[in-house]
Short mmCIF file of C-alpha atoms in Angstrom, two decimals:
data_model
loop_
_atom_site.label_atom_id
_atom_site.label_comp_id
_atom_site.label_asym_id
_atom_site.label_seq_id
_atom_site.Cartn_x
_atom_site.Cartn_y
_atom_site.Cartn_z
CA MET M 115 0.00 0.00 0.00
CA THR M 116 1.40 3.38 -0.97
CA THR M 117 0.58 6.82 0.36
CA ALA M 118 0.09 9.53 -2.24
CA ALA M 119 2.81 12.16 -1.91
CA ARG M 120 1.43 15.52 -0.85
CA PRO M 121 2.87 18.51 -2.66
CA THR M 122 5.46 20.63 -0.94
CA LYS M 123 5.38 24.35 -0.27
CA LEU M 124 6.50 26.43 -3.25
CA THR M 125 9.32 28.97 -3.04
CA GLU M 126 8.69 32.70 -3.55
CA ALA M 127 10.18 32.47 -7.05
CA GLU M 128 7.97 29.51 -7.97
CA ILE M 129 4.88 31.33 -6.68
CA GLU M 130 5.75 34.44 -8.72
CA GLN M 131 6.19 32.36 -11.85
CA ARG M 132 2.90 30.49 -11.42
CA ALA M 133 0.96 33.61 -10.36
CA GLY M 134 1.83 35.15 -13.72
CA ASP M 135 -0.58 32.70 -15.34
CA LEU M 136 -3.45 33.78 -13.06
CA LYS M 137 -3.60 37.53 -13.60
CA ALA M 138 -6.85 38.09 -11.73
CA TRP M 139 -5.61 36.40 -8.57
CA SER M 140 -3.51 38.03 -5.90
CA VAL M 141 -1.49 36.64 -3.01
CA GLU M 142 -2.99 37.98 0.22
CA ALA M 143 -1.80 36.89 3.65
CA GLY M 144 0.04 34.03 1.96
CA LYS M 145 -3.09 32.75 0.21
CA LEU M 146 -4.20 32.86 -3.42
CA HIS M 147 -7.14 35.27 -3.44
CA ARG M 148 -9.86 36.03 -5.98
CA ALA M 149 -13.33 37.65 -5.86
CA TYR M 150 -15.89 36.74 -8.53
CA ARG M 151 -19.22 38.28 -9.41
CA PHE M 152 -21.87 36.30 -11.28
CA PRO M 153 -25.17 37.27 -12.95
CA ASN M 154 -27.14 36.10 -9.90
CA PHE M 155 -27.27 33.60 -7.02
CA ASP M 156 -28.03 30.60 -9.24
CA GLU M 157 -24.85 31.05 -11.27
CA ALA M 158 -22.79 31.88 -8.20
CA PHE M 159 -23.89 28.70 -6.43
CA GLY M 160 -23.69 26.68 -9.64
CA PHE M 161 -20.06 27.72 -9.88
CA MET M 162 -19.48 26.74 -6.24
CA SER M 163 -21.02 23.31 -6.85
CA ALA M 164 -18.73 22.73 -9.83
CA VAL M 165 -15.69 23.85 -7.82
CA ALA M 166 -16.76 21.57 -4.94
CA LEU M 167 -16.56 18.56 -7.27
CA GLU M 168 -13.05 19.61 -8.34
CA ALA M 169 -12.09 20.12 -4.70
CA LYS M 170 -13.28 16.62 -3.87
CA ALA M 171 -11.39 15.11 -6.83
CA LEU M 172 -8.19 16.95 -5.81
CA ASP M 173 -8.77 16.33 -2.09
CA HIS M 174 -7.98 20.03 -1.79
CA HIS M 175 -10.58 22.47 -0.53
CA PRO M 176 -11.09 26.22 -0.81
CA GLU M 177 -11.80 28.73 1.92
CA TRP M 178 -14.67 30.65 0.42
CA SER M 179 -17.67 32.83 1.07
CA ASN M 180 -20.79 33.74 -0.90
CA VAL M 181 -23.19 36.66 -0.70
CA TYR M 182 -25.85 36.49 -3.43
CA ASP M 183 -23.97 36.96 -6.73
CA ARG M 184 -20.49 37.20 -5.20
CA VAL M 185 -18.00 34.46 -4.36
CA VAL M 186 -14.68 35.15 -2.64
CA ILE M 187 -12.05 32.40 -2.64
CA ASP M 188 -8.81 31.94 -0.71
CA LEU M 189 -6.53 29.01 -1.42
CA THR M 190 -3.70 27.63 0.64
CA THR M 191 -2.35 24.22 1.62
CA HIS M 192 -2.55 23.91 5.38
CA ASP M 193 -0.56 20.64 5.43
CA ALA M 194 2.37 22.33 3.71
CA GLY M 195 2.13 25.63 5.57
CA GLY M 196 1.88 27.68 2.39
CA LEU M 197 1.04 27.60 -1.30
CA THR M 198 1.59 24.43 -3.30
CA LYS M 199 0.91 23.44 -6.88
CA LEU M 200 -2.51 22.18 -5.73
CA ASP M 201 -3.56 25.77 -5.04
CA PHE M 202 -2.58 26.83 -8.54
CA ILE M 203 -4.30 23.82 -10.11
CA LEU M 204 -7.53 24.62 -8.24
CA ALA M 205 -7.24 28.35 -9.06
CA ALA M 206 -6.87 27.55 -12.77
CA ARG M 207 -9.95 25.32 -12.64
CA CYS M 208 -11.87 28.09 -10.87
CA GLU M 209 -11.03 30.45 -13.74
CA GLN M 210 -12.39 27.99 -16.32
CA LEU M 211 -15.53 27.21 -14.34
CA ALA M 212 -16.21 30.88 -13.52
CA ALA M 213 -16.22 31.63 -17.25
CA ASP M 214 -18.68 28.75 -17.79
CA PHE M 215 -21.02 30.28 -15.20
CA GLY M 216 -20.85 33.77 -16.68
CA ALA M 217 -18.58 35.49 -14.15
CA ARG M 218 -18.56 39.24 -14.75
CA SER M 219 -15.30 39.86 -12.96
CA MET E 76 -50.85 41.71 -11.71
CA THR E 77 -49.91 41.67 -8.05
CA THR E 78 -46.55 42.13 -6.47
CA ALA E 79 -45.67 39.75 -3.66
CA ALA E 80 -45.43 41.67 -0.41
CA ARG E 81 -41.94 41.57 1.06
CA PRO E 82 -41.78 41.04 4.81
CA THR E 83 -41.17 44.01 7.05
CA LYS E 84 -38.46 44.44 9.64
CA LEU E 85 -39.28 42.80 12.97
CA THR E 86 -39.27 44.71 16.26
CA GLU E 87 -36.80 43.88 19.03
CA ALA E 88 -39.57 42.11 20.96
CA GLU E 89 -40.56 40.04 17.92
CA ILE E 90 -36.93 39.09 17.33
CA GLU E 91 -36.48 38.02 20.95
CA GLN E 92 -39.60 35.87 20.78
CA ARG E 93 -38.60 34.15 17.54
CA ALA E 94 -34.95 33.75 18.59
CA GLY E 95 -36.17 31.68 21.53
CA ASP E 96 -37.04 28.91 19.08
CA LEU E 97 -33.53 28.87 17.62
CA LYS E 98 -31.34 28.31 20.66
CA ALA E 99 -28.11 27.71 18.77
CA TRP E 100 -28.37 30.96 16.81
CA SER E 101 -27.28 34.36 18.08
CA VAL E 102 -27.94 37.86 16.86
CA GLU E 103 -24.61 39.42 15.89
CA ALA E 104 -24.31 42.84 14.29
CA GLY E 105 -28.04 42.72 13.64
CA LYS E 106 -27.84 39.40 11.78
CA LEU E 107 -28.89 35.87 12.73
CA HIS E 108 -25.62 33.99 13.16
CA ARG E 109 -24.75 30.30 13.40
CA ALA E 110 -21.60 28.20 12.91
CA TYR E 111 -21.95 24.52 11.99
CA ARG E 112 -19.42 21.73 11.90
CA PHE E 113 -20.00 18.61 9.78
CA PRO E 114 -18.23 15.24 9.57
CA ASN E 115 -16.28 16.38 6.48
CA PHE E 116 -16.36 18.55 3.36
CA ASP E 117 -18.89 16.37 1.52
CA GLU E 118 -21.52 16.81 4.22
CA ALA E 119 -20.72 20.49 4.67
CA PHE E 120 -21.18 21.19 0.98
CA GLY E 121 -24.16 18.84 0.75
CA PHE E 122 -25.80 20.93 3.45
CA MET E 123 -24.97 24.12 1.56
CA SER E 124 -26.50 22.71 -1.64
CA ALA E 125 -29.70 21.85 0.21
CA VAL E 126 -29.84 25.31 1.78
CA ALA E 127 -29.21 26.88 -1.64
CA LEU E 128 -32.39 25.22 -2.95
CA GLU E 129 -34.35 26.60 0.01
CA ALA E 130 -32.83 30.03 -0.55
CA LYS E 131 -33.91 29.96 -4.18
CA ALA E 132 -37.43 28.86 -3.26
CA LEU E 133 -37.70 31.64 -0.66
CA ASP E 134 -35.90 34.17 -2.86
CA HIS E 135 -33.91 34.87 0.27
CA HIS E 136 -30.19 34.19 0.39
CA PRO E 137 -27.67 33.63 3.15
CA GLU E 138 -24.31 35.27 3.70
CA TRP E 139 -22.09 32.28 4.35
CA SER E 140 -18.61 30.87 4.31
CA ASN E 141 -17.14 27.40 4.26
CA VAL E 142 -13.77 26.01 5.27
CA TYR E 143 -13.62 22.22 4.89
CA ASP E 144 -16.09 20.83 7.47
CA ARG E 145 -17.27 24.20 8.78
CA VAL E 146 -20.06 26.46 7.55
CA VAL E 147 -20.78 29.88 9.04
CA ILE E 148 -24.09 31.55 8.20
CA ASP E 149 -25.37 35.10 8.69
CA LEU E 150 -28.94 35.99 7.82
CA THR E 151 -30.48 39.40 7.33
CA THR E 152 -32.98 41.01 4.97
CA HIS E 153 -31.19 43.83 3.16
CA ASP E 154 -34.41 45.15 1.58
CA ALA E 155 -35.97 45.64 5.03
CA GLY E 156 -32.83 46.91 6.74
CA GLY E 157 -32.94 44.26 9.46
CA LEU E 158 -34.31 40.87 10.42
CA THR E 159 -37.63 39.68 9.01
CA LYS E 160 -39.61 36.48 9.31
CA LEU E 161 -37.78 35.24 6.18
CA ASP E 162 -34.55 35.09 8.19
CA PHE E 163 -36.20 32.98 10.87
CA ILE E 164 -37.82 30.69 8.29
CA LEU E 165 -34.46 30.11 6.60
CA ALA E 166 -32.70 29.63 9.95
CA ALA E 167 -35.25 26.99 10.96
CA ARG E 168 -34.74 25.15 7.66
CA CYS E 169 -30.96 25.30 8.17
CA GLU E 170 -31.40 23.58 11.53
CA GLN E 171 -33.41 20.75 9.97
CA LEU E 172 -31.03 20.31 7.03
CA ALA E 173 -27.91 20.49 9.22
CA ALA E 174 -29.26 17.58 11.26
CA ASP E 175 -29.87 15.63 8.02
CA PHE E 176 -26.24 16.16 7.05
CA GLY E 177 -24.87 15.10 10.42
CA ALA E 178 -23.89 18.48 11.88
CA ARG E 179 -21.81 17.97 15.04
CA SER E 180 -22.51 21.40 16.44
#
């Protein structure tokens, strides 16, 4: 029986390089941060449901909040004590799914 | 054509009376507040999905956040500038649904 290797914390240089691919995200308090606005609640929660399935598949979960048409997401890897490639993978999937659900910003 | 009447803001006395039925909720910054903990992310997000359907049916939406097995909910009626019976209806449904999804607290 093998244990899946968990990703390790990225260096500052690695974070800067990867963050360049996610222009709308910022690093705030050591977490990848993004606020989305959708046409209404249905799309906002539809987006969250789609991201929840990704989170389950990755075994990597967002910190997030929702108020009507707005969703705010923070990503970090608690096990690693910082950002790992999992955060960037989930952020990239969020970008794709947000577009599918008509994100306005 | 009729327009559905929106509920009006409750008085302090009305809030106190209704809050008595929702022991685990508090009133914080003028909003009905409750933090739940579930067995894991699946149940936490399952609960949120069920609440989202109620919110749609009521046309009344929560302010909420989720971190893994935890869900924090704040309820208020922005249109009325305070708490209305809609907040207490949604809070009561949250209690029922949280039990269905195995809330630990």
